[in-house]
């Protein structure tokens, strides 16, 4: 069974923006809210040179990395276009207005 | 109004078993006399009218009515009689026992009986739970005051009609389908209505942002006040409701408050009876619950993880249920839903999953002049979602394609134009389709240009989109017909078509200059508005057009435009410079490159306190503190602010530094006070947003120690005055400035600087520095505007100073005071040990 962790509400994240979730001391997860209020979660590191994706411009269902502007698909974590590389995704869902992320996965990617 | 109490309430504890001894048929008891409960019975009767004896319990005091028609009743378009689905005679004719105004309060599965509030107990062989949903009431203070209601049943409508009869103000909390229908009804009944919606766009579950924005504009035009991003804090009033207070302190007086924030499956009965309940009562494909003799249907159930809040799925469920009860096997497979909203002529439609995502393509059509927005989402050559606003005629067709999962590869190019176009043309390619149009077919709606006229224009020598735009005006306004015109060009000219100027990005067919011109000409005020009016082909743009649009609007509407933080590059959002390791560097402003012990001490303290690994003197004569964590930024700014220092904007497309030399005050060559003039220049220009970064320098004599001739604006002081230089760049392509002119006084130097800066701000393209801009337009053009046109220069200067009024607040001060503080904090920490 997936253990879901409540991390807040949709309104806590700016539309077309992201907030981070700290896992232990080390890793960060970026939780994105798109223009159509979908929620996605990725490890907060660009596959290129670890740029903090949470700080990029979110458009459609992608985010443009703030460091060198690679475009990363939020659903798959994959770099788009000519670039290649992939950031791990974390299962996330919205239930009764709350945002939940999957614990085992969240912890595994952080380890 | 039909108002029937079923049977007299019975005395407490008295058991009545409504099972005449002569009727030996199986007894089906239904809890809930609503849309699903009754429909299930209808379906059952249609299959086998004799197998079951039926008893229906209803909590409401009415026969079965059409709940979705409550909105027209509220709006005064229908009476209650007109929305009754099954009248008394139907129950009688089919031998159904109807017990109304007597809610069931308990189910005893062991004894196979239900007990109602009156005490009446009835035995069942099969039980059907169809209790629908309970409105969700947000737990704010005052929620129980008289005058606070939900919008769910006929009683609520009566309350609203009563309140409307007395006039006054109403607040509707919730800008979803129900809330908007309530608001519309109340508006028609003469109330002044305010809609409070937590999210940033209306109906965010059904509509994307563009459609939500259109809807909001239209409702506002109808006199409703719509507050989005508004959070209700409490409902106040003495003995009855008097108004609503928002988290930001706003108070909205109201004598009626309608809460329409959502519904929850009504599962209490089932839960108490020990049935499996998750979000809703869990059922299998024949609507059977965890107890084989208990079924459930409608909004109260959860099937395959889904809970539905619309009627269409109920019909599917009821069919499968009736099949199961009569030993047929169809089985419910879940439903895809579509939503249609029609509020006084506003058409909105949405279906399926329009959220896009991996492998999805968005096809967007925006027709600004008709107020139409259409978006169809295609994945693997199948329609998976659609949002339509303004013209929903093709909603059914898209929904059909979606449900059937039809392959649309052949009609992909014409899909967005609707059924008539796409299927009429069969598998025509778009070129053939335009070729097939008649000569008088309208191509450009804005300018009324027909296909024949476009042809004539092309025949007369126009061989590019631009030439057609100039020649016959087609595609010169809103641009929605650009595709058609391009097709016509290639039909006539084949490969000879010349491609036009570069567009802003792949989201639009317009170039930067066109977009800027249209923003001003049409008085556009927000990014969604620009995207709608200029027919953006993506739902919310991309990382290149959004920052540009944000800048263009900011420049066009000083003091008025609400900046869109999410359309800004991280540095401008964080007011610090992102570095390769994800930390930030912070540059306090040092006016004209001057500093003092107090500032130096504050900087030194910050470096120590936050363990900044490096401090560097920048090329622009400022100190840059490196290695600050995002979480620490607000505290860093607070400390620097406390020492009187403001943001250096060293991170933005903005005025960065004014570099100076020491000038006449100390230097033996200096002719004028270059340092003092530098400080004055920086005081005048700081804080302004620009198409790109912008640097100024002032040198005290032609030795030019401040390197003023490779700056965007350079001043070189000479004995007789000030030489002004423009368009220098020390970047990849080093470019020395062009000489603009010489002026006699400091004040003139400042005035020319302001005018030049504004000309650049108003006319350069986003991310175009002054050097390429001047090379593009020619320095003579710049001279003609700044040097030769005194009135024009004065007007530019005035516009610059006017904008500066709104720009010179220190962004750090706001952040240090706590604005958007949460953006620097993680949402939630998660301990790793937990596993
Ligand atoms: C104002 C309004 C407008 C709507 N517009 C649309 C629309 O345009 N399109 C659309 O698809 N859907 C619309 N809906 C939603 C639609 O009405 C519902 O999806 C549908 O009514 C659900 O049917 P149901 O039988 O599950 O629940 P209901 O129709 O709510 O029926 C449940 C019944 O059970 C009764 N009940 C509950 N508990 C007990 C108990 N313990 N004992 C006895 N009786 C009980 C309730 O009183 C109620 O009468 C609208 C809803 C509302 C309120
Ligand atoms: S530019 Fe002239 S005035 Fe300024 S420091 Fe150099 S030599 Fe002195
Ligand atoms: S680190 Fe993300 S694009 Fe380079």
Tab-separated table of N, CA, C and O in Angstrom, chain A residues 5-8 10-25 28 31 33-38 49 52 54-61 64-67 69 75-76 78 94-95 101 103-104 106-108 110, chain B residues 198-201 204-205 207-209 279 353-358 375 379 506 539-543 546-547 564 566-570 573-574 578-582 584 630-631 822-832 834-835:
chain	number	residue	atom	x	y	z
A	5	UNK	N	1.432	11.122	1.971
A	5	UNK	CA	1.727	12.147	2.959
A	5	UNK	C	1.066	13.453	2.545
A	5	UNK	O	1.224	13.906	1.414
A	6	UNK	N	0.351	14.038	3.477
A	6	UNK	CA	-0.335	15.303	3.228
A	6	UNK	C	0.695	16.433	3.280
A	6	UNK	O	1.397	16.599	4.263
A	7	UNK	N	0.804	17.202	2.204
A	7	UNK	CA	1.800	18.271	2.224
A	7	UNK	C	1.185	19.661	2.116
A	7	UNK	O	1.902	20.647	2.050
A	8	UNK	N	-0.139	19.740	2.082
A	8	UNK	CA	-0.753	21.077	2.041
A	8	UNK	C	-1.889	21.131	1.051
A	8	UNK	O	-2.383	20.100	0.606
A	10	UNK	N	-3.799	23.033	-2.519
A	10	UNK	CA	-3.492	23.598	-3.827
A	10	UNK	C	-3.159	25.082	-3.686
A	10	UNK	O	-2.234	25.598	-4.314
A	11	UNK	N	-3.911	25.749	-2.825
A	11	UNK	CA	-3.738	27.198	-2.693
A	11	UNK	C	-2.373	27.572	-2.111
A	11	UNK	O	-1.954	28.720	-2.204
A	12	UNK	N	-1.687	26.589	-1.514
A	12	UNK	CA	-0.355	26.888	-0.982
A	12	UNK	C	0.673	27.064	-2.094
A	12	UNK	O	1.773	27.555	-1.862
A	13	UNK	N	0.364	26.591	-3.280
A	13	UNK	CA	1.318	26.676	-4.385
A	13	UNK	C	0.799	27.719	-5.365
A	13	UNK	O	-0.372	27.693	-5.726
A	14	UNK	N	1.642	28.633	-5.814
A	14	UNK	CA	1.144	29.619	-6.775
A	14	UNK	C	0.797	28.945	-8.104
A	14	UNK	O	1.479	28.002	-8.505
A	15	UNK	N	-0.258	29.421	-8.746
A	15	UNK	CA	-0.611	28.868	-10.040
A	15	UNK	C	0.550	29.128	-10.999
A	15	UNK	O	1.104	30.220	-10.999
A	16	UNK	N	0.923	28.128	-11.800
A	16	UNK	CA	2.100	28.189	-12.656
A	16	UNK	C	3.357	28.435	-11.834
A	16	UNK	O	4.192	29.255	-12.173
A	17	UNK	N	3.443	27.749	-10.728
A	17	UNK	CA	4.613	27.893	-9.879
A	17	UNK	C	4.860	26.596	-9.155
A	17	UNK	O	4.253	25.566	-9.460
A	18	UNK	N	5.760	26.631	-8.208
A	18	UNK	CA	6.091	25.428	-7.467
A	18	UNK	C	6.483	25.777	-6.053
A	18	UNK	O	6.844	26.914	-5.757
A	19	UNK	N	6.381	24.786	-5.177
A	19	UNK	CA	6.940	24.893	-3.838
A	19	UNK	C	7.781	23.643	-3.638
A	19	UNK	O	7.622	22.656	-4.338
A	20	UNK	N	8.632	23.670	-2.661
A	20	UNK	CA	9.470	22.501	-2.457
A	20	UNK	C	9.060	21.765	-1.195
A	20	UNK	O	8.417	22.317	-0.313
A	21	UNK	N	9.429	20.498	-1.144
A	21	UNK	CA	9.229	19.692	0.050
A	21	UNK	C	10.590	19.116	0.393
A	21	UNK	O	11.274	18.551	-0.467
A	22	UNK	N	10.981	19.309	1.621
A	22	UNK	CA	12.299	18.862	2.036
A	22	UNK	C	12.197	17.416	2.495
A	22	UNK	O	11.381	17.072	3.332
A	23	UNK	N	13.025	16.537	1.949
A	23	UNK	CA	13.036	15.147	2.405
A	23	UNK	C	14.300	14.970	3.224
A	23	UNK	O	15.396	15.050	2.695
A	24	UNK	N	14.162	14.714	4.478
A	24	UNK	CA	15.338	14.591	5.338
A	24	UNK	C	16.155	15.863	5.243
A	24	UNK	O	15.606	16.959	5.129
A	25	UNK	N	17.472	15.755	5.276
A	25	UNK	CA	18.306	16.949	5.228
A	25	UNK	C	18.764	17.269	3.823
A	25	UNK	O	19.164	18.379	3.516
A	28	UNK	N	15.423	17.655	-2.154
A	28	UNK	CA	14.196	18.422	-2.234
A	28	UNK	C	13.326	17.879	-3.341
A	28	UNK	O	13.825	17.467	-4.387
A	31	UNK	N	7.093	20.535	-6.011
A	31	UNK	CA	5.687	20.227	-6.289
A	31	UNK	C	5.123	21.377	-7.114
A	31	UNK	O	5.113	22.525	-6.678
A	33	UNK	N	2.269	23.394	-9.576
A	33	UNK	CA	0.845	23.591	-9.883
A	33	UNK	C	0.789	24.285	-11.239
A	33	UNK	O	1.379	25.343	-11.422
A	34	UNK	N	0.074	23.691	-12.180
A	34	UNK	CA	0.033	24.253	-13.532
A	34	UNK	C	-1.114	25.245	-13.672
A	34	UNK	O	-1.901	25.437	-12.748
A	35	UNK	N	-1.197	25.846	-14.856
A	35	UNK	CA	-2.244	26.829	-15.111
A	35	UNK	C	-3.630	26.235	-14.985
A	35	UNK	O	-4.586	26.919	-14.651
A	36	UNK	N	-3.761	24.934	-15.270
A	36	UNK	CA	-5.078	24.309	-15.152
A	36	UNK	C	-5.200	23.542	-13.838
A	36	UNK	O	-5.957	22.590	-13.722
A	37	UNK	N	-4.415	23.948	-12.860
A	37	UNK	CA	-4.522	23.399	-11.516
A	37	UNK	C	-4.251	21.912	-11.383
A	37	UNK	O	-4.826	21.238	-10.544
A	38	UNK	N	-3.378	21.401	-12.235
A	38	UNK	CA	-2.916	20.030	-12.028
A	38	UNK	C	-1.690	20.099	-11.129
A	38	UNK	O	-0.988	21.109	-11.095
A	49	UNK	N	22.236	20.048	-15.309
A	49	UNK	CA	23.248	20.314	-14.288
A	49	UNK	C	22.625	20.624	-12.941
A	49	UNK	O	23.057	21.529	-12.233
A	52	UNK	N	17.582	23.972	-9.990
A	52	UNK	CA	16.383	23.795	-9.164
A	52	UNK	C	15.128	24.047	-9.989
A	52	UNK	O	14.734	25.191	-10.187
A	54	UNK	N	12.138	23.866	-9.411
A	54	UNK	CA	11.042	24.572	-8.731
A	54	UNK	C	11.084	26.068	-9.038
A	54	UNK	O	10.093	26.752	-8.862
A	55	UNK	N	12.224	26.566	-9.485
A	55	UNK	CA	12.328	27.997	-9.730
A	55	UNK	C	12.123	28.379	-11.193
A	55	UNK	O	12.304	29.531	-11.564
A	56	UNK	N	11.763	27.397	-12.016
A	56	UNK	CA	11.608	27.687	-13.440
A	56	UNK	C	10.244	28.256	-13.776
A	56	UNK	O	9.359	28.325	-12.937
A	57	UNK	N	10.087	28.667	-15.018
A	57	UNK	CA	8.786	29.159	-15.483
A	57	UNK	C	7.956	27.963	-15.932
A	57	UNK	O	8.387	27.170	-16.762
A	58	UNK	N	6.779	27.840	-15.342
A	58	UNK	CA	5.902	26.718	-15.663
A	58	UNK	C	4.973	27.139	-16.798
A	58	UNK	O	4.324	28.172	-16.718
A	59	UNK	N	4.955	26.357	-17.874
A	59	UNK	CA	4.044	26.668	-18.969
A	59	UNK	C	3.456	25.384	-19.486
A	59	UNK	O	4.170	24.396	-19.635
A	60	UNK	N	2.148	25.390	-19.723
A	60	UNK	CA	1.485	24.150	-20.082
A	60	UNK	C	1.814	23.122	-19.007
A	60	UNK	O	1.740	23.420	-17.833
A	61	UNK	N	2.236	21.926	-19.421
A	61	UNK	CA	2.626	20.928	-18.443
A	61	UNK	C	4.125	20.715	-18.453
A	61	UNK	O	4.614	19.584	-18.355
A	64	UNK	N	10.494	25.299	-17.538
A	64	UNK	CA	11.754	25.671	-18.165
A	64	UNK	C	12.773	25.842	-17.044
A	64	UNK	O	12.576	26.635	-16.140
A	65	UNK	N	13.842	25.061	-17.096
A	65	UNK	CA	14.840	25.109	-16.030
A	65	UNK	C	15.436	26.513	-15.935
A	65	UNK	O	15.742	27.139	-16.948
A	66	UNK	N	15.608	27.001	-14.712
A	66	UNK	CA	16.102	28.374	-14.565
A	66	UNK	C	17.572	28.540	-14.942
A	66	UNK	O	18.009	29.656	-15.160
A	67	UNK	N	18.323	27.452	-15.005
A	67	UNK	CA	19.744	27.644	-15.290
A	67	UNK	C	20.062	27.765	-16.781
A	67	UNK	O	20.719	28.701	-17.209
A	69	UNK	N	17.598	26.795	-19.277
A	69	UNK	CA	16.381	26.804	-20.084
A	69	UNK	C	16.026	25.498	-20.783
A	69	UNK	O	15.338	25.504	-21.792
A	75	UNK	N	5.078	15.613	-16.248
A	75	UNK	CA	4.490	14.305	-15.974
A	75	UNK	C	5.551	13.204	-15.955
A	75	UNK	O	5.505	12.302	-15.129
A	76	UNK	N	6.515	13.308	-16.876
A	76	UNK	CA	7.489	12.221	-16.990
A	76	UNK	C	8.860	12.603	-16.469
A	76	UNK	O	9.702	11.743	-16.263
A	78	UNK	N	10.961	14.065	-18.206
A	78	UNK	CA	11.900	13.976	-19.324
A	78	UNK	C	12.193	15.316	-19.975
A	78	UNK	O	11.305	16.146	-20.131
A	94	UNK	N	-4.480	14.762	-5.592
A	94	UNK	CA	-5.226	15.734	-4.836
A	94	UNK	C	-6.480	15.047	-4.338
A	94	UNK	O	-7.156	14.349	-5.086
A	95	UNK	N	-6.757	15.219	-3.061
A	95	UNK	CA	-7.940	14.571	-2.523
A	95	UNK	C	-8.582	15.510	-1.518
A	95	UNK	O	-7.920	15.952	-0.577
A	101	UNK	N	1.538	13.280	-1.373
A	101	UNK	CA	2.563	12.626	-2.177
A	101	UNK	C	2.889	11.275	-1.564
A	101	UNK	O	2.655	11.034	-0.386
A	103	UNK	N	4.814	8.366	-0.012
A	103	UNK	CA	5.994	8.338	0.835
A	103	UNK	C	7.112	7.394	0.369
A	103	UNK	O	8.239	7.854	0.185
A	104	UNK	N	6.847	6.115	0.173
A	104	UNK	CA	7.976	5.229	-0.106
A	104	UNK	C	8.785	5.715	-1.286
A	104	UNK	O	9.998	5.746	-1.243
A	106	UNK	N	8.901	8.777	-2.426
A	106	UNK	CA	9.556	10.033	-2.086
A	106	UNK	C	10.838	9.746	-1.334
A	106	UNK	O	11.869	10.350	-1.555
A	107	UNK	N	10.790	8.790	-0.450
A	107	UNK	CA	11.960	8.502	0.355
A	107	UNK	C	13.014	7.779	-0.472
A	107	UNK	O	14.198	8.036	-0.363
A	108	UNK	N	12.575	6.875	-1.345
A	108	UNK	CA	13.521	6.127	-2.143
A	108	UNK	C	14.328	7.041	-3.061
A	108	UNK	O	15.548	6.961	-3.127
A	110	UNK	N	15.012	9.984	-2.639
A	110	UNK	CA	15.876	10.877	-1.880
A	110	UNK	C	17.105	10.126	-1.384
A	110	UNK	O	18.132	10.710	-1.111
B	198	UNK	N	-12.237	30.706	-4.438
B	198	UNK	CA	-10.920	30.514	-3.839
B	198	UNK	C	-9.810	30.453	-4.894
B	198	UNK	O	-8.729	30.991	-4.713
B	199	UNK	N	-10.106	29.793	-6.006
B	199	UNK	CA	-9.085	29.611	-7.022
B	199	UNK	C	-8.952	30.871	-7.885
B	199	UNK	O	-9.752	31.772	-7.794
B	200	UNK	N	-7.951	30.859	-8.749
B	200	UNK	CA	-7.708	32.047	-9.557
B	200	UNK	C	-8.601	32.129	-10.781
B	200	UNK	O	-8.766	33.188	-11.362
B	201	UNK	N	-9.160	30.983	-11.206
B	201	UNK	CA	-10.074	31.041	-12.339
B	201	UNK	C	-11.369	30.340	-11.982
B	201	UNK	O	-11.380	29.388	-11.201
B	204	UNK	N	-12.553	25.992	-12.344
B	204	UNK	CA	-11.237	25.488	-12.719
B	204	UNK	C	-11.221	23.993	-12.985
B	204	UNK	O	-10.333	23.490	-13.649
B	205	UNK	N	-12.235	23.292	-12.464
B	205	UNK	CA	-12.268	21.846	-12.729
B	205	UNK	C	-12.681	21.560	-14.161
B	205	UNK	O	-12.285	20.564	-14.734
B	207	UNK	N	-12.912	24.161	-16.756
B	207	UNK	CA	-12.401	25.039	-17.797
B	207	UNK	C	-10.921	25.299	-17.609
B	207	UNK	O	-10.433	25.295	-16.482
B	208	UNK	N	-10.246	25.542	-18.675
B	208	UNK	CA	-8.869	25.973	-18.515
B	208	UNK	C	-8.880	27.484	-18.272
B	208	UNK	O	-9.926	28.132	-18.246
B	209	UNK	N	-7.707	28.032	-18.091
B	209	UNK	CA	-7.646	29.414	-17.644
B	209	UNK	C	-8.226	30.394	-18.661
B	209	UNK	O	-8.906	31.358	-18.305
B	279	UNK	N	-14.507	6.911	-0.639
B	279	UNK	CA	-15.046	8.256	-0.792
B	279	UNK	C	-16.547	8.172	-0.931
B	279	UNK	O	-17.291	9.011	-0.471
B	353	UNK	N	-10.460	14.815	-20.498
B	353	UNK	CA	-9.289	15.299	-19.812
B	353	UNK	C	-8.620	16.327	-20.712
B	353	UNK	O	-8.033	15.987	-21.717
B	354	UNK	N	-8.737	17.594	-20.316
B	354	UNK	CA	-8.125	18.619	-21.161
B	354	UNK	C	-6.859	19.133	-20.510
B	354	UNK	O	-6.365	20.194	-20.805
B	355	UNK	N	-6.359	18.346	-19.551
B	355	UNK	CA	-5.197	18.848	-18.835
B	355	UNK	C	-3.906	18.583	-19.594
B	355	UNK	O	-2.843	19.002	-19.181
B	356	UNK	N	-4.006	17.900	-20.718
B	356	UNK	CA	-2.810	17.712	-21.532
B	356	UNK	C	-1.842	16.748	-20.887
B	356	UNK	O	-2.246	15.811	-20.216
B	357	UNK	N	-0.573	16.963	-21.067
B	357	UNK	CA	0.420	16.087	-20.467
B	357	UNK	C	1.187	15.339	-21.529
B	357	UNK	O	1.183	15.712	-22.699
B	358	UNK	N	1.798	14.281	-21.109
B	358	UNK	CA	2.715	13.551	-21.967
B	358	UNK	C	2.049	13.106	-23.257
B	358	UNK	O	0.968	12.524	-23.239
B	375	UNK	N	-10.550	24.549	-27.448
B	375	UNK	CA	-9.316	23.817	-27.253
B	375	UNK	C	-9.630	22.339	-27.294
B	375	UNK	O	-10.494	21.859	-26.566
B	379	UNK	N	-4.484	12.922	-28.279
B	379	UNK	CA	-3.386	12.063	-27.865
B	379	UNK	C	-3.461	10.780	-28.688
B	379	UNK	O	-4.527	10.194	-28.821
B	506	UNK	N	6.691	30.146	-30.767
B	506	UNK	CA	5.827	29.222	-31.491
B	506	UNK	C	4.358	29.318	-31.071
B	506	UNK	O	3.497	28.708	-31.689
B	539	UNK	N	-2.302	26.983	-24.473
B	539	UNK	CA	-3.184	27.407	-23.388
B	539	UNK	C	-2.583	28.525	-22.538
B	539	UNK	O	-3.266	29.480	-22.202
B	540	UNK	N	-1.341	28.436	-22.171
B	540	UNK	CA	-0.809	29.537	-21.372
B	540	UNK	C	0.611	29.928	-21.763
B	540	UNK	O	1.435	30.256	-20.938
B	541	UNK	N	0.860	29.901	-23.051
B	541	UNK	CA	2.125	30.440	-23.538
B	541	UNK	C	3.322	29.573	-23.183
B	541	UNK	O	3.180	28.396	-22.863
B	542	UNK	N	4.499	30.154	-23.259
B	542	UNK	CA	5.711	29.408	-22.961
B	542	UNK	C	6.683	30.309	-22.226
B	542	UNK	O	6.379	31.467	-21.953
B	543	UNK	N	7.857	29.779	-21.954
B	543	UNK	CA	8.785	30.564	-21.137
B	543	UNK	C	9.430	31.671	-21.938
B	543	UNK	O	10.156	32.486	-21.393
B	546	UNK	N	5.754	34.517	-22.255
B	546	UNK	CA	5.132	35.058	-21.034
B	546	UNK	C	5.937	36.190	-20.405
B	546	UNK	O	5.375	37.240	-20.083
B	547	UNK	N	7.270	36.029	-20.233
B	547	UNK	CA	8.012	37.164	-19.678
B	547	UNK	C	7.926	38.394	-20.584
B	547	UNK	O	7.839	39.524	-20.099
B	564	UNK	N	2.728	39.793	-13.227
B	564	UNK	CA	2.532	38.353	-13.064
B	564	UNK	C	3.851	37.696	-12.681
B	564	UNK	O	4.709	37.450	-13.512
B	566	UNK	N	4.592	34.757	-11.937
B	566	UNK	CA	4.904	33.446	-12.517
B	566	UNK	C	5.387	33.569	-13.956
B	566	UNK	O	5.779	32.592	-14.557
B	567	UNK	N	5.315	34.762	-14.504
B	567	UNK	CA	5.843	34.954	-15.844
B	567	UNK	C	7.200	35.636	-15.783
B	567	UNK	O	7.650	36.194	-16.762
B	568	UNK	N	7.798	35.618	-14.636
B	568	UNK	CA	9.120	36.232	-14.512
B	568	UNK	C	10.174	35.173	-14.293
B	568	UNK	O	9.936	34.173	-13.639
B	569	UNK	N	11.339	35.463	-14.837
B	569	UNK	CA	12.480	34.592	-14.645
B	569	UNK	C	12.858	34.589	-13.170
B	569	UNK	O	12.638	35.562	-12.453
B	570	UNK	N	13.410	33.468	-12.723
B	570	UNK	CA	13.650	33.287	-11.294
B	570	UNK	C	14.357	34.468	-10.633
B	570	UNK	O	14.003	34.877	-9.524
B	573	UNK	N	12.006	37.043	-9.766
B	573	UNK	CA	11.035	36.619	-8.759
B	573	UNK	C	11.685	36.609	-7.376
B	573	UNK	O	11.056	36.897	-6.376
B	574	UNK	N	12.937	36.244	-7.333
B	574	UNK	CA	13.639	36.121	-6.047
B	574	UNK	C	14.417	37.385	-5.698
B	574	UNK	O	14.955	37.499	-4.613
B	578	UNK	N	20.471	33.756	-9.482
B	578	UNK	CA	20.646	32.320	-9.267
B	578	UNK	C	22.026	31.908	-9.793
B	578	UNK	O	22.471	32.375	-10.842
B	579	UNK	N	22.712	31.068	-9.045
B	579	UNK	CA	24.048	30.620	-9.457
B	579	UNK	C	24.024	29.148	-9.820
B	579	UNK	O	23.026	28.475	-9.598
B	580	UNK	N	25.143	28.635	-10.306
B	580	UNK	CA	25.098	27.289	-10.887
B	580	UNK	C	24.731	26.206	-9.883
B	580	UNK	O	24.209	25.168	-10.248
B	581	UNK	N	24.969	26.438	-8.589
B	581	UNK	CA	24.622	25.415	-7.605
B	581	UNK	C	23.244	25.627	-6.988
B	581	UNK	O	22.886	24.970	-6.020
B	582	UNK	N	22.464	26.556	-7.568
B	582	UNK	CA	21.107	26.764	-7.062
B	582	UNK	C	21.057	27.749	-5.898
B	582	UNK	O	19.973	28.090	-5.431
B	584	UNK	N	21.984	31.683	-4.352
B	584	UNK	CA	21.776	32.996	-4.960
B	584	UNK	C	22.888	33.963	-4.562
B	584	UNK	O	23.543	33.784	-3.534
B	630	UNK	N	18.069	30.090	-0.740
B	630	UNK	CA	16.758	30.696	-1.003
B	630	UNK	C	16.020	31.015	0.293
B	630	UNK	O	15.396	32.064	0.438
B	631	UNK	N	16.111	30.107	1.272
B	631	UNK	CA	15.395	30.299	2.535
B	631	UNK	C	15.930	31.509	3.295
B	631	UNK	O	15.225	32.130	4.075
B	822	UNK	N	6.240	32.747	1.977
B	822	UNK	CA	6.112	31.301	1.863
B	822	UNK	C	6.884	30.740	0.683
B	822	UNK	O	7.299	29.593	0.680
B	823	UNK	N	7.117	31.581	-0.328
B	823	UNK	CA	7.793	31.069	-1.510
B	823	UNK	C	9.253	30.730	-1.214
B	823	UNK	O	9.920	30.057	-1.979
B	824	UNK	N	9.736	31.200	-0.091
B	824	UNK	CA	11.113	30.883	0.283
B	824	UNK	C	11.175	29.677	1.199
B	824	UNK	O	12.234	29.192	1.524
B	825	UNK	N	10.014	29.233	1.645
B	825	UNK	CA	9.970	28.129	2.607
B	825	UNK	C	9.505	26.856	1.937
B	825	UNK	O	8.680	26.887	1.053
B	826	UNK	N	10.013	25.709	2.408
B	826	UNK	CA	9.462	24.460	1.888
B	826	UNK	C	8.018	24.300	2.348
B	826	UNK	O	7.620	24.870	3.371
B	827	UNK	N	7.241	23.560	1.558
B	827	UNK	CA	5.851	23.295	1.899
B	827	UNK	C	5.764	22.504	3.189
B	827	UNK	O	5.019	22.821	4.081
B	828	UNK	N	6.508	21.406	3.220
B	828	UNK	CA	6.447	20.533	4.391
B	828	UNK	C	7.735	19.744	4.445
B	828	UNK	O	8.271	19.361	3.418
B	829	UNK	N	8.270	19.522	5.611
B	829	UNK	CA	9.447	18.674	5.718
B	829	UNK	C	8.999	17.226	5.883
B	829	UNK	O	7.939	16.967	6.455
B	830	UNK	N	9.761	16.294	5.362
B	830	UNK	CA	9.413	14.885	5.544
B	830	UNK	C	10.638	14.178	6.118
B	830	UNK	O	11.725	14.257	5.548
B	831	UNK	N	10.443	13.509	7.224
B	831	UNK	CA	11.575	12.817	7.837
B	831	UNK	C	11.833	11.522	7.086
B	831	UNK	O	10.905	10.839	6.671
B	832	UNK	N	13.094	11.187	6.885
B	832	UNK	CA	13.400	9.971	6.130
B	832	UNK	C	13.248	8.736	6.992
B	832	UNK	O	12.866	7.678	6.522
B	834	UNK	N	11.116	7.574	8.680
B	834	UNK	CA	9.788	6.976	8.793
B	834	UNK	C	9.623	5.552	8.274
B	834	UNK	O	8.701	4.870	8.654
B	835	UNK	N	10.466	5.082	7.358
B	835	UNK	CA	10.166	3.743	6.836
B	835	UNK	C	10.626	2.632	7.762
B	835	UNK	O	11.709	2.176	7.713
